């Protein structure tokens, strides 16, 4: 396989699963990559839960085998009010997490005891 063919395969398999400015999976139900994006949304809830509402991973993108450039979104409480993560941090996402997170079938797994937030 030549280099051009490898590049084509890598570019073609690149997918945005969850954008850094939105908590909803980018592929729609039934589209390629939706099941993965739905599971990644679940991992956001795990991070948020384990970090006591101060951190989650955003901007899931890349290929199935090689994720790229995910971002850690943090509350300003993490740095005791200091800006630890520059202007790239999406603190508003942390503030809106409970309102905007897509509670899905993985979040409902009984072993995790997650409950859907009330609006």
XYZ file of N, CA and C in Angstrom, residues 32-107:
228
model
N -23.180 6.242 11.007
C -21.909 5.622 11.347
C -21.258 6.368 12.511
N -20.841 5.646 13.511
C -20.154 6.227 14.660
C -21.067 6.635 15.801
N -22.385 6.518 15.615
C -23.295 6.961 16.683
C -23.123 6.136 17.954
N -23.020 4.829 17.841
C -22.880 3.977 19.028
C -21.617 4.342 19.812
N -20.549 4.627 19.100
C -19.301 5.023 19.764
C -19.487 6.365 20.450
N -20.088 7.324 19.757
C -20.318 8.650 20.328
C -21.219 8.567 21.561
N -22.206 7.698 21.515
C -23.102 7.522 22.653
C -22.327 6.979 23.865
N -21.423 6.035 23.613
C -20.601 5.511 24.701
C -19.642 6.580 25.231
N -19.075 7.383 24.343
C -18.180 8.457 24.767
C -18.927 9.486 25.614
N -20.187 9.754 25.279
C -21.012 10.654 26.095
C -21.164 10.078 27.506
N -21.288 8.769 27.586
C -21.353 8.092 28.885
C -20.054 8.296 29.662
N -18.910 8.217 28.982
C -17.631 8.419 29.680
C -17.523 9.845 30.208
N -18.179 10.795 29.520
C -18.208 12.163 30.042
C -18.900 12.185 31.403
N -19.975 11.441 31.524
C -20.701 11.417 32.795
C -19.850 10.765 33.877
N -19.099 9.742 33.538
C -18.215 9.113 34.528
C -17.192 10.129 35.037
N -16.539 10.828 34.114
C -15.557 11.839 34.508
C -16.199 12.902 35.395
N -17.339 13.396 34.962
C -18.040 14.439 35.709
C -18.394 13.939 37.118
N -18.897 12.740 37.203
C -19.282 12.152 38.487
C -18.058 11.948 39.391
N -17.017 11.337 38.849
C -15.817 11.041 39.637
C -15.095 12.318 40.087
N -15.199 13.381 39.301
C -14.531 14.647 39.632
C -15.463 15.583 40.404
N -16.561 15.031 40.866
C -17.523 15.796 41.683
C -18.007 17.054 40.969
N -18.318 16.883 39.685
C -18.909 17.979 38.920
C -17.953 19.072 38.492
N -16.670 18.769 38.453
C -15.704 19.807 38.103
C -14.957 19.553 36.792
N -15.036 18.343 36.230
C -14.246 17.999 35.053
C -15.016 17.021 34.170
N -14.849 17.158 32.861
C -15.266 16.120 31.913
C -14.417 16.250 30.658
N -14.377 15.207 29.850
C -13.621 15.215 28.601
C -14.550 15.691 27.485
N -14.057 16.582 26.660
C -14.854 17.048 25.517
C -14.039 16.887 24.236
N -14.670 17.171 23.139
C -14.027 17.167 21.821
C -13.467 15.798 21.448
N -14.317 14.789 21.548
C -13.914 13.453 21.124
C -13.908 13.402 19.597
N -12.738 13.132 19.032
C -12.601 13.048 17.585
C -11.449 12.122 17.243
N -11.352 11.772 15.978
C -10.287 10.904 15.499
C -10.872 9.693 14.810
N -10.154 8.611 14.863
C -10.663 7.361 14.300
C -11.007 6.440 15.458
N -11.636 5.346 15.161
C -12.027 4.399 16.198
C -10.791 3.879 16.929
N -9.718 3.659 16.203
C -8.504 3.100 16.792
C -7.551 4.153 17.337
N -7.703 5.397 16.885
C -6.742 6.420 17.279
C -7.437 7.751 17.542
N -7.922 7.955 18.783
C -8.545 9.236 19.109
C -7.510 10.358 19.081
N -7.964 11.563 18.807
C -7.060 12.717 18.700
C -7.605 13.904 19.473
N -6.731 14.671 20.081
C -6.997 16.019 20.586
C -8.226 16.196 21.458
N -8.533 15.259 22.317
C -9.634 15.484 23.246
C -9.239 16.596 24.205
N -10.208 17.206 24.823
C -9.962 18.349 25.689
C -10.542 18.082 27.067
N -9.837 18.520 28.088
C -10.307 18.409 29.452
C -10.982 19.727 29.806
N -12.285 19.713 30.031
C -13.026 20.916 30.408
C -13.127 20.932 31.930
N -12.734 22.053 32.545
C -12.658 22.118 33.998
C -13.371 23.346 34.545
N -13.877 23.179 35.737
C -14.434 24.289 36.491
C -13.266 25.140 37.003
N -13.509 26.419 37.224
C -12.448 27.276 37.777
C -12.093 26.861 39.200
N -12.944 26.079 39.850
C -12.669 25.584 41.204
C -11.460 24.660 41.220
N -11.176 24.008 40.086
C -10.050 23.081 40.010
C -8.741 23.795 40.317
N -8.572 25.017 39.835
C -7.341 25.779 40.078
C -7.486 26.797 41.180
N -8.495 26.621 42.044
C -8.758 27.562 43.127
C -8.854 28.991 42.597
N -9.561 29.145 41.467
C -9.780 30.467 40.881
C -8.708 30.904 39.894
N -7.588 30.193 39.836
C -6.524 30.528 38.888
C -6.842 29.886 37.548
N -6.469 30.545 36.473
C -6.715 30.025 35.132
C -5.594 29.053 34.766
N -5.792 27.780 35.046
C -4.765 26.765 34.802
C -4.705 26.307 33.350
N -5.798 26.486 32.624
C -5.894 25.866 31.310
C -6.010 26.851 30.158
N -5.640 28.089 30.344
C -5.650 29.068 29.267
C -7.065 29.342 28.781
N -7.169 30.019 27.646
C -8.471 30.381 27.102
C -9.130 29.213 26.378
N -8.426 28.090 26.241
C -8.993 26.933 25.565
C -9.983 26.157 26.420
N -9.988 26.417 27.719
C -10.899 25.702 28.606
C -12.337 26.149 28.367
N -13.238 25.205 28.354
C -14.644 25.508 28.116
C -15.392 25.349 29.437
N -15.157 26.277 30.340
C -15.740 26.196 31.674
C -17.269 26.231 31.629
N -17.828 26.931 30.673
C -19.286 27.010 30.572
C -19.896 25.619 30.383
N -19.178 24.731 29.697
C -19.664 23.361 29.516
C -19.802 22.633 30.835
N -18.889 22.886 31.747
C -18.953 22.265 33.068
C -20.166 22.809 33.824
N -20.381 24.118 33.712
C -21.524 24.727 34.402
C -22.858 24.204 33.873
N -22.899 23.907 32.575
C -24.146 23.471 31.943
C -24.259 21.952 31.803
N -23.290 21.221 32.324
C -23.243 19.783 32.098
C -24.544 19.078 32.478
N -25.044 19.324 33.655
C -26.232 18.606 34.115
C -27.471 18.956 33.296
N -27.488 20.116 32.707
C -28.624 20.523 31.877
C -28.522 19.976 30.453
N -27.304 19.882 29.921
C -27.127 19.560 28.509
C -26.620 18.152 28.214
N -26.140 17.450 29.216
C -25.632 16.093 28.983
C -26.751 15.188 28.477
N -26.441 14.380 27.479
C -27.413 13.446 26.919
C -27.358 12.150 27.724
N -28.344 11.945 28.566
C -28.443 10.756 29.408
C -28.902 9.605 28.514
N -28.049 8.606 28.296
C -28.353 7.549 27.327
C -28.380 6.163 27.973
N -28.487 5.154 27.131
C -28.627 3.774 27.638
C -27.449 3.334 28.490
N -26.244 3.828 28.208
C -25.088 3.450 29.012
C -25.154 4.107 30.393
N -25.650 5.327 30.433
C -25.782 6.044 31.705
C -26.784 5.352 32.627
